[in-house]
Backbone as numpy.savetxt, mean C-alpha at the origin, in Angstrom:
# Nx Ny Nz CAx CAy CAz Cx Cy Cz
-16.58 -5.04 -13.86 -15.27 -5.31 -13.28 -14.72 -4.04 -12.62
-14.57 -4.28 -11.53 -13.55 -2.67 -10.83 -12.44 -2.65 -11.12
-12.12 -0.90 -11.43 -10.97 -0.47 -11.78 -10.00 -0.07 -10.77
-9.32 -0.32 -10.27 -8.55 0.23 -8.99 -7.19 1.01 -9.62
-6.81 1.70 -8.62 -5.73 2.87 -9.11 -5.23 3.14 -7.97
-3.67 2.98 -8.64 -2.55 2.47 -7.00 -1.72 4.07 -7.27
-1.53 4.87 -6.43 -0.72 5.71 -6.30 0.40 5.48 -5.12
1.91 5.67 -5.97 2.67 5.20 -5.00 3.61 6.30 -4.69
3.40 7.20 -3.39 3.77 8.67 -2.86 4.99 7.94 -1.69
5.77 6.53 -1.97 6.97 6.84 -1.13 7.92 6.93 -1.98
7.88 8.81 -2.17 8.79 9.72 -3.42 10.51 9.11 -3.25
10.77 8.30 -2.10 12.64 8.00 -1.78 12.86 6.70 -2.21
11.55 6.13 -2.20 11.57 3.90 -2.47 10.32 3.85 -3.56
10.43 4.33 -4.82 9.55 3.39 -5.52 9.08 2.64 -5.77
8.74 1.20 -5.32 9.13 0.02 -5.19 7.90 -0.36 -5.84
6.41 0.03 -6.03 5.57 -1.02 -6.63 5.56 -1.30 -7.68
6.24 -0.28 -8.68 6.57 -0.45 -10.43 7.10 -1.93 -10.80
8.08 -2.65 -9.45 8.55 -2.98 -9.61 8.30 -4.78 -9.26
7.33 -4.01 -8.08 6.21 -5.20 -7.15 5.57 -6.04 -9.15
4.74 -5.16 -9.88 4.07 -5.24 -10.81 4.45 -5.87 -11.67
6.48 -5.89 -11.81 6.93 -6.01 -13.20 6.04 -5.28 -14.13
6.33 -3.44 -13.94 5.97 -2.81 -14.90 6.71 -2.27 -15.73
8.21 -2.36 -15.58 9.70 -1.61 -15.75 9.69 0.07 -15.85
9.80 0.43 -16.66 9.81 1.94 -17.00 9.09 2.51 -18.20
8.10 2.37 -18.41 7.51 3.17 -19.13 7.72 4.43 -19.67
7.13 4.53 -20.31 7.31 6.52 -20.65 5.54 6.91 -20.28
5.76 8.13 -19.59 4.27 8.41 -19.28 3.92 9.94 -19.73
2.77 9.21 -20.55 2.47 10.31 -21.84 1.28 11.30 -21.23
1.19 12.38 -21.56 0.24 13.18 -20.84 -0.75 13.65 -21.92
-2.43 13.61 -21.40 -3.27 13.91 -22.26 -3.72 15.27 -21.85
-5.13 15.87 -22.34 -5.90 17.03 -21.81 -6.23 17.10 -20.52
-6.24 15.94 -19.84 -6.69 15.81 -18.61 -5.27 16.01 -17.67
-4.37 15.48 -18.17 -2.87 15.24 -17.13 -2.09 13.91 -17.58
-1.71 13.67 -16.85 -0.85 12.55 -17.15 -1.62 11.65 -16.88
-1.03 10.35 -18.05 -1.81 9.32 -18.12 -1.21 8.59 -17.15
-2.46 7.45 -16.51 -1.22 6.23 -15.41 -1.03 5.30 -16.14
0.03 4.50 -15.65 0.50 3.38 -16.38 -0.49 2.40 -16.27
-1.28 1.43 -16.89 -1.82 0.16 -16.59 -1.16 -1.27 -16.40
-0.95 -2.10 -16.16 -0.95 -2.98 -15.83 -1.37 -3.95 -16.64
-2.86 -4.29 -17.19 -3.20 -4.59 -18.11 -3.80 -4.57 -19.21
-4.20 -5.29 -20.28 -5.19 -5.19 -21.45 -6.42 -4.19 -20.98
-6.77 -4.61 -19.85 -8.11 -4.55 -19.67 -8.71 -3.16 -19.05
-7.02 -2.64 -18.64 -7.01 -1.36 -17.96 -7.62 -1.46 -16.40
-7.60 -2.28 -16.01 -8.27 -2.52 -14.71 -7.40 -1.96 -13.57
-6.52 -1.72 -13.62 -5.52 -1.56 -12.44 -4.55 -0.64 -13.28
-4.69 0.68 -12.59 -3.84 1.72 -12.89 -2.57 2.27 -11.89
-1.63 2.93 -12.25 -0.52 2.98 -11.28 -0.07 4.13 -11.94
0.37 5.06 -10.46 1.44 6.29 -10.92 2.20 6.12 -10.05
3.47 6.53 -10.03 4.74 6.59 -9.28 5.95 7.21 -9.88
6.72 7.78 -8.97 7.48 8.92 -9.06 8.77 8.01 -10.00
8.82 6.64 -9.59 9.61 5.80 -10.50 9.43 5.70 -11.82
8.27 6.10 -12.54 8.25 6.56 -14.07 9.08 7.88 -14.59
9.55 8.16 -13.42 9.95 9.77 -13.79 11.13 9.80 -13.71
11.82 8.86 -13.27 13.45 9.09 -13.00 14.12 8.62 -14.02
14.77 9.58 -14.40 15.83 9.09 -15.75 17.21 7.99 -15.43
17.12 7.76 -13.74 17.74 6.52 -13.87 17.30 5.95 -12.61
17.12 4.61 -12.50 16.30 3.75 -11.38 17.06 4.26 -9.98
17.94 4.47 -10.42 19.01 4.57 -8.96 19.41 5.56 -8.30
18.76 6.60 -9.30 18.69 7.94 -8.76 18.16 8.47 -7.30
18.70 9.46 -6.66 18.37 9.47 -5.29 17.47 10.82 -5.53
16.07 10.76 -4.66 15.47 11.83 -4.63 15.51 12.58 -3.31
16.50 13.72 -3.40 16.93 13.93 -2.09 15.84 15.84 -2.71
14.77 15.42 -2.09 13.99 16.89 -2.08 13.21 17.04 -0.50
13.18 18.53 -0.38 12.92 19.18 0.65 11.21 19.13 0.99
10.59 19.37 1.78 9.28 19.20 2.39 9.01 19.83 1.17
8.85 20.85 0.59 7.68 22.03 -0.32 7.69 21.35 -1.84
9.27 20.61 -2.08 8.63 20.32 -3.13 8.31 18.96 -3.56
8.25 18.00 -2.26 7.55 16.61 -2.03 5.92 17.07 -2.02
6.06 18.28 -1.46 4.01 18.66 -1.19 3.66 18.68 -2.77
4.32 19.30 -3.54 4.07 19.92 -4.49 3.74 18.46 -5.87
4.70 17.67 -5.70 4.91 16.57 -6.36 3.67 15.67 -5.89
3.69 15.68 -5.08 2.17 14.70 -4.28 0.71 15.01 -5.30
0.70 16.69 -4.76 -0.29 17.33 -5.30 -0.47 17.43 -7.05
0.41 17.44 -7.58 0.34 17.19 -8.57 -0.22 15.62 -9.28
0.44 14.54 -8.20 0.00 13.12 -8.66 -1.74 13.03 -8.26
-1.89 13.54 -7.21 -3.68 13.56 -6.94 -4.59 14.30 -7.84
-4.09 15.47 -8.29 -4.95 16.56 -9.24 -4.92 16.46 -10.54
-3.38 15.69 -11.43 -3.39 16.14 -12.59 -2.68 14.88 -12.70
-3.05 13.58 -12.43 -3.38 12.75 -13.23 -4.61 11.96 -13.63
-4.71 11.92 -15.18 -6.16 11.42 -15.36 -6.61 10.17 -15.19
-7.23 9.94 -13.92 -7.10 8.59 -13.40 -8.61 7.89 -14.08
-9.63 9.34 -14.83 -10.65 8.58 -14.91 -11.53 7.88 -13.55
-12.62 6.93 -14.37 -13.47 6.87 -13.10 -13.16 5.67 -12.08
-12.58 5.64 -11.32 -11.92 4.38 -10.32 -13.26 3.98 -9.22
-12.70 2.64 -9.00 -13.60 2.31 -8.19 -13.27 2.53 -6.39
-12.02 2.09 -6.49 -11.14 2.22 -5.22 -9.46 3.06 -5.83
-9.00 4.05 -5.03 -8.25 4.59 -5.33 -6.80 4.11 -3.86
-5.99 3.62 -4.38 -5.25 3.04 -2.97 -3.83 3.98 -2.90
-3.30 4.33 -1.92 -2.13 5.20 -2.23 -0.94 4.49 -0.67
-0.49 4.63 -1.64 0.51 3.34 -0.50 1.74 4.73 -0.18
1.66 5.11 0.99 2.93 5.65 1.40 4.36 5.35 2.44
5.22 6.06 2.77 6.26 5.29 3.20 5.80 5.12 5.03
6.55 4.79 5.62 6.19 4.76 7.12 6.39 5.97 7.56
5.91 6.07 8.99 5.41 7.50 9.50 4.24 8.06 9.59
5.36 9.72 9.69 3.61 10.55 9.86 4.40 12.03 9.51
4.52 11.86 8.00 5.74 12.81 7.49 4.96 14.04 6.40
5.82 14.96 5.88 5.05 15.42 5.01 4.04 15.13 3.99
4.72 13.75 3.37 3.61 13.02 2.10 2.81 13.30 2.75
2.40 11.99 4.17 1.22 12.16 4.33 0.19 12.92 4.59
0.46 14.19 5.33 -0.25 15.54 5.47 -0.95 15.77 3.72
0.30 15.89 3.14 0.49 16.25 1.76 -1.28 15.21 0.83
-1.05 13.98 0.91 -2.01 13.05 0.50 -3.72 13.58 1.00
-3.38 13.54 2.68 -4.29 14.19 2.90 -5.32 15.27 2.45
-4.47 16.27 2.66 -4.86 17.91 2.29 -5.57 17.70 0.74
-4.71 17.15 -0.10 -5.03 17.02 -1.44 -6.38 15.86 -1.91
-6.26 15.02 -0.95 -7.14 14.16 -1.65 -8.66 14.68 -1.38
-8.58 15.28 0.51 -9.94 16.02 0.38 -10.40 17.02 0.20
-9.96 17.46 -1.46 -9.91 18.89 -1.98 -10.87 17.65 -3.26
-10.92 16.49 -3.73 -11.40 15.58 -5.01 -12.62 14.74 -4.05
-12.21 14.02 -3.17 -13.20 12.72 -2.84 -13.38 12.74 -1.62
-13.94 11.80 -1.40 -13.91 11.54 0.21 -12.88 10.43 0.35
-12.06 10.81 1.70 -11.00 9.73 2.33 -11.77 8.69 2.78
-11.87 7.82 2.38 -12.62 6.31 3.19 -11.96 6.06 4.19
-10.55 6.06 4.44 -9.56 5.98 5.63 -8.19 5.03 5.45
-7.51 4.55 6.47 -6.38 4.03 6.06 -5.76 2.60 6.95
-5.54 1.96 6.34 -4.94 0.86 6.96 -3.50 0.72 7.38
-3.37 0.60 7.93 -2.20 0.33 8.78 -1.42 -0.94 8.90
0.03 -0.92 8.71 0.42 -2.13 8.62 1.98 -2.26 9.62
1.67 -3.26 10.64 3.02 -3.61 11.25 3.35 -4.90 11.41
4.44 -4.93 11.51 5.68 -6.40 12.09 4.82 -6.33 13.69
5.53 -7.81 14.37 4.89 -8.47 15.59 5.56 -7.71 16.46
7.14 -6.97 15.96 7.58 -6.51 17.64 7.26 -5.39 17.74
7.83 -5.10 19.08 7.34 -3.89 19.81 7.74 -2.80 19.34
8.52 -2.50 18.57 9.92 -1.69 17.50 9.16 -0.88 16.50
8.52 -2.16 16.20 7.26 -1.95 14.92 5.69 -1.16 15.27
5.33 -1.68 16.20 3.86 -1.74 16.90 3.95 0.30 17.51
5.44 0.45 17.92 5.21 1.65 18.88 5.14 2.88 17.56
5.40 2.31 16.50 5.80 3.15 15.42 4.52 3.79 14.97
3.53 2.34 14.96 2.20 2.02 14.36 1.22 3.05 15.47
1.39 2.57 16.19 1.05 3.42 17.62 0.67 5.12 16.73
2.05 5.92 16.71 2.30 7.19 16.41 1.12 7.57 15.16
1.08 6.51 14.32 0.17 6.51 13.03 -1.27 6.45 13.29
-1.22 5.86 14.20 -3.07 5.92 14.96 -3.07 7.11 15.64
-2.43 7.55 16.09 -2.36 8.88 16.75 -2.93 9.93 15.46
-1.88 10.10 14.60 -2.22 10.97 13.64 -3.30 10.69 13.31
-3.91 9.42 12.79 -4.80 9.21 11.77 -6.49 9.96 12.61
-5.93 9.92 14.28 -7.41 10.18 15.23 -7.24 11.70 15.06
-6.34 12.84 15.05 -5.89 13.88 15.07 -6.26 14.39 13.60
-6.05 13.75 12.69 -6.49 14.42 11.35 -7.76 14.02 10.87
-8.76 13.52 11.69 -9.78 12.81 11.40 -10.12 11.42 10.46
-9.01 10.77 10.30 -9.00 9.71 9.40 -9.61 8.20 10.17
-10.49 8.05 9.29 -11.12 6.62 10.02 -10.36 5.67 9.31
-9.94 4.78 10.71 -8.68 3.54 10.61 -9.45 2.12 10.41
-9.10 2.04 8.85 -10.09 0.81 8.19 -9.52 -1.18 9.31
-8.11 -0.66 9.38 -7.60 -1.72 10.26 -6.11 -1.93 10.03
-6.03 -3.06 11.09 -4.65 -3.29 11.27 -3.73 -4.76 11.03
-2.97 -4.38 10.35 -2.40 -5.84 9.54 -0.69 -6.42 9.86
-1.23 -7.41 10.46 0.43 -7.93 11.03 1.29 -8.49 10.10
2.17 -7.91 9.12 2.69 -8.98 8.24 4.14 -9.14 9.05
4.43 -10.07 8.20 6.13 -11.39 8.66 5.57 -12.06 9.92
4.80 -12.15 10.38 3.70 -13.25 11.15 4.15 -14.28 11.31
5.28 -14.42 11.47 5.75 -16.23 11.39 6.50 -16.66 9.95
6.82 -17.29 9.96 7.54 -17.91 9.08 7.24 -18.90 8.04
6.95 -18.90 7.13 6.65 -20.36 6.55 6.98 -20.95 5.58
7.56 -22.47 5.85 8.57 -23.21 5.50 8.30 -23.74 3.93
8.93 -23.35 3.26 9.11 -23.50 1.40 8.78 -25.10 1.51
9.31 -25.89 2.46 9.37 -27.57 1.90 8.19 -28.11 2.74
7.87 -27.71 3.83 6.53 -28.31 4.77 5.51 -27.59 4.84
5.70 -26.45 4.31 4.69 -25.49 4.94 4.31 -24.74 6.08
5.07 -25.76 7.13 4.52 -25.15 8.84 5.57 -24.04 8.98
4.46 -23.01 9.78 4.67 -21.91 10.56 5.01 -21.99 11.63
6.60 -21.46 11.46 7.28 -20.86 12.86 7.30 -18.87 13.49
7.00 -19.10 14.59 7.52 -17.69 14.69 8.54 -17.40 14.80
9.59 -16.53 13.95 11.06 -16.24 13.98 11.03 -14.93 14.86
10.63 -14.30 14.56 10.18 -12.64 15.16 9.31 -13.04 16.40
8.09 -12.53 16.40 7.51 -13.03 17.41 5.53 -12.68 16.73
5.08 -13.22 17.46 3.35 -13.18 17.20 2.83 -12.37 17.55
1.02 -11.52 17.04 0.67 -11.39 17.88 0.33 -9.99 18.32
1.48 -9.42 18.14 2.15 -7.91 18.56 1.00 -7.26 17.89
0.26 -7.37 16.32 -0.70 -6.34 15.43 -1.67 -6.44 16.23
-2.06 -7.83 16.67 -3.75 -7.93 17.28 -3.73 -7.57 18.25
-2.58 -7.35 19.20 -2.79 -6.43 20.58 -2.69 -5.00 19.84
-2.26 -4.63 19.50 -1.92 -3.23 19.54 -3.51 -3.00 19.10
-3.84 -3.37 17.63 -5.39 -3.40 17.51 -6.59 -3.60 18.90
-6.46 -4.30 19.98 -7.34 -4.68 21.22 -6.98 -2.91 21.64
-5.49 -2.84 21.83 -5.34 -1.99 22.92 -6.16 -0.31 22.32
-5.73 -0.24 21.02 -6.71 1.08 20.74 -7.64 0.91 20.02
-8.21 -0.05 20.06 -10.04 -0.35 19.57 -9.90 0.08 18.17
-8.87 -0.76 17.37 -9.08 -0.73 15.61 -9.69 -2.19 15.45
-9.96 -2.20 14.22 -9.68 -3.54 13.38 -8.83 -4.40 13.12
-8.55 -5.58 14.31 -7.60 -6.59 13.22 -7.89 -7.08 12.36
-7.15 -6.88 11.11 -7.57 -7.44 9.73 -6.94 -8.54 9.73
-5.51 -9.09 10.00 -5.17 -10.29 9.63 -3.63 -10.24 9.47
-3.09 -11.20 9.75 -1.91 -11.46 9.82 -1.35 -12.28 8.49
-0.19 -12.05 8.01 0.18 -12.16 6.97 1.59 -12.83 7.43
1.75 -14.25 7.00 3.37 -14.62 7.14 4.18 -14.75 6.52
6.02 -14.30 6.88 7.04 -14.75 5.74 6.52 -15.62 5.11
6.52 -15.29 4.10 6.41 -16.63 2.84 7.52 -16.12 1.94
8.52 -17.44 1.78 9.41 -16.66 0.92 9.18 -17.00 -0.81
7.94 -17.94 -1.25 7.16 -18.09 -2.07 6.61 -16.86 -2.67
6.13 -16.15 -1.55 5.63 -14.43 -2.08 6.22 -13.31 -2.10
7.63 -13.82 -1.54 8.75 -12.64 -1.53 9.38 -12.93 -2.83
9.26 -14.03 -3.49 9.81 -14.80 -4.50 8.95 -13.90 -5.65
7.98 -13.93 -5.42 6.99 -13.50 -6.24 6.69 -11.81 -6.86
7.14 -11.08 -5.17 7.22 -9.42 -5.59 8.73 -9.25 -5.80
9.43 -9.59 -5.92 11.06 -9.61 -6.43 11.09 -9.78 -8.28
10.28 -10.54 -8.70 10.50 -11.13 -9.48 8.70 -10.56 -10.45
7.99 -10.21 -10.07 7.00 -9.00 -10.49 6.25 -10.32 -11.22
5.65 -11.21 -10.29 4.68 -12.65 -10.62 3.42 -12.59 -9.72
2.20 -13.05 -10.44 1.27 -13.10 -9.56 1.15 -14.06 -8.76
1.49 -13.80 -7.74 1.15 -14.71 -6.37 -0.47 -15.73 -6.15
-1.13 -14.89 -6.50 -2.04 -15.04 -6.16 -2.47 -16.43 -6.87
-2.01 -16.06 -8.32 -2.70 -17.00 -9.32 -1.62 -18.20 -9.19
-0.22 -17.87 -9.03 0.85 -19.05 -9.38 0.52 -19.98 -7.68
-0.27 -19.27 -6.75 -0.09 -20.48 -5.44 -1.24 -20.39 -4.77
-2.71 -20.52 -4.97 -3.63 -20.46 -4.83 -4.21 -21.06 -3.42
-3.25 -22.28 -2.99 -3.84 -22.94 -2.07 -2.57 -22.79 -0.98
-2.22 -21.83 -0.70 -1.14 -21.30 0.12 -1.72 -20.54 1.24
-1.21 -20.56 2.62 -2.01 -20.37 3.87 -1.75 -18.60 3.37
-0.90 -18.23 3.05 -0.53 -17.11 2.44 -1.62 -16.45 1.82
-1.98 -17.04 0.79 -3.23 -16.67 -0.16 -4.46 -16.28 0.63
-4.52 -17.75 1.41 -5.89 -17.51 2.29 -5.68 -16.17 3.28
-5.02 -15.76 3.96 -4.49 -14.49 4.52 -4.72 -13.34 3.78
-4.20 -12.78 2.57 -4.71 -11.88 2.11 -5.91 -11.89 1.53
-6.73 -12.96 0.44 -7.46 -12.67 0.36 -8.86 -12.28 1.40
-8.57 -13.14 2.81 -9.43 -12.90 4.10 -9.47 -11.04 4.79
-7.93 -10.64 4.28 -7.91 -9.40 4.16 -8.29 -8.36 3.41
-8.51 -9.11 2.12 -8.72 -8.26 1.33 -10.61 -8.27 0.80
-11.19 -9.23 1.26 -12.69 -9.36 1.61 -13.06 -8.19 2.56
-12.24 -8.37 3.85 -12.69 -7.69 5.07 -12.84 -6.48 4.53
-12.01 -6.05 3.90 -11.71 -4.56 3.22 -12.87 -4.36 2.24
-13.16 -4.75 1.60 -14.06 -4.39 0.30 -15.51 -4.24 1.56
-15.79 -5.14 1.90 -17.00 -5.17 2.93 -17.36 -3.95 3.30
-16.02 -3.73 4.45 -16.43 -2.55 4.97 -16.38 -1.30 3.94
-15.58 -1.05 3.08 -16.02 -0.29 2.04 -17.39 0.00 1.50
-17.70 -0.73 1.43 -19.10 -0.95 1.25 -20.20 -0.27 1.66
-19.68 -0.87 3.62 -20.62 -0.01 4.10 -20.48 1.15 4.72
-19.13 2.30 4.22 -18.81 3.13 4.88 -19.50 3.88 4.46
């Protein structure tokens, strides 16, 4: 069974502790570093985030570039993540210190497999995404692909997909600089229902166009992993 290990470096929005329904833990530190939180029995899915650390959820982390580097570096080096199979590190949008920060540090341990990219259909979104392919060609990072989520809309009582936003926008931007479209992902407010409320999606709606979407994404991904 693979072990995966989620590091979550957007140090201002904690938000996957919460994606998880993991609440607040206390995170105990061994010989190696700090332990990550698991998820389950089975230890299969590990998680660190700066949201274990705040003595109150609502606390604002208003810190300067040196000691966001510093905090990063510390979550890559000196926690004992043990032997993972895939290591995923979800950061905020941009092309800001974390990410330099993630960078620098991670290829000081492993090799970067590379990074996926994720935008909305409009142009607002796409030009942002744009800037991120830029960096990712500039720091040498190979761009695993590109993922359109809020893709349309889809309706709690029929199911059918409307576009509210607009379509489309990920798989051009993907044509226009020769990435990977991975797949488009739509409002579902079934799965917004679901990371609000820290429920597995996956398992509670199985036959949801939703489902079929990520998991088609999340195949594509392991694949090419594979053969990188």
């Amino acid at each position: 069974m693979a072990v995966i290990g989620i590091l979550d470096v957007d140090l201002c929005g904690p938000s996957i502790p919460r994606m998880l329904s993991i609440g607040r833990p206390d995170v105990h530190q061994c010989d190696s570093g700090w332990v990550p939180v698991y998820t389950d029995a089975a230890k299969t899915l590990a998680l660190m985030s700066i949201g274990f650390l705040l003595e109150d959820p609502d606390e604002a982390v208003v810190w300067r570039g040196p000691k966001k580097t510093a905090m990063i570096g510390q979550f890559v080096s000196d926690v004992a993540w043990g032997e993972l199979d895939v290591l995923l590190v979800d950061t905020p949008p941009g092309t800001s210190d974390e990410h330099l920060a993630v960078l620098e540090n991670l290829k000081k341990h492993s090799r970067v497999d590379g990074a996926i990219l994720v935008t909305t259909p409009q142009a607002v979104s796409t030009g942002d995404v744009r800037r991120e392919i830029t960096f990712c060609k500039k720091t040498g990072i190979r761009i695993l692909g590109i993922v359109e989520n809020m893709s349309g809309f889809v309706c709690p009582h029929c199911s059918e997909c409307s576009n509210i936003f607009s379509k489309g926008g990920g798989e051009e931007l993907a044509k226009l600089t020769g990435s990977i479209f991975l797949g488009a992902v739509p409002l579902d407010p079934l799965l917004s229902t679901s990371i609000e409320e820290g429920k597995d999606f996956i398992q509670s709606f199985p036959d949801s166009a939703t489902f079929s979407a990520i998991s088609s994404i999340s195949q594509t991904l392991l694949e090419s992993l594979q053969t990188a």
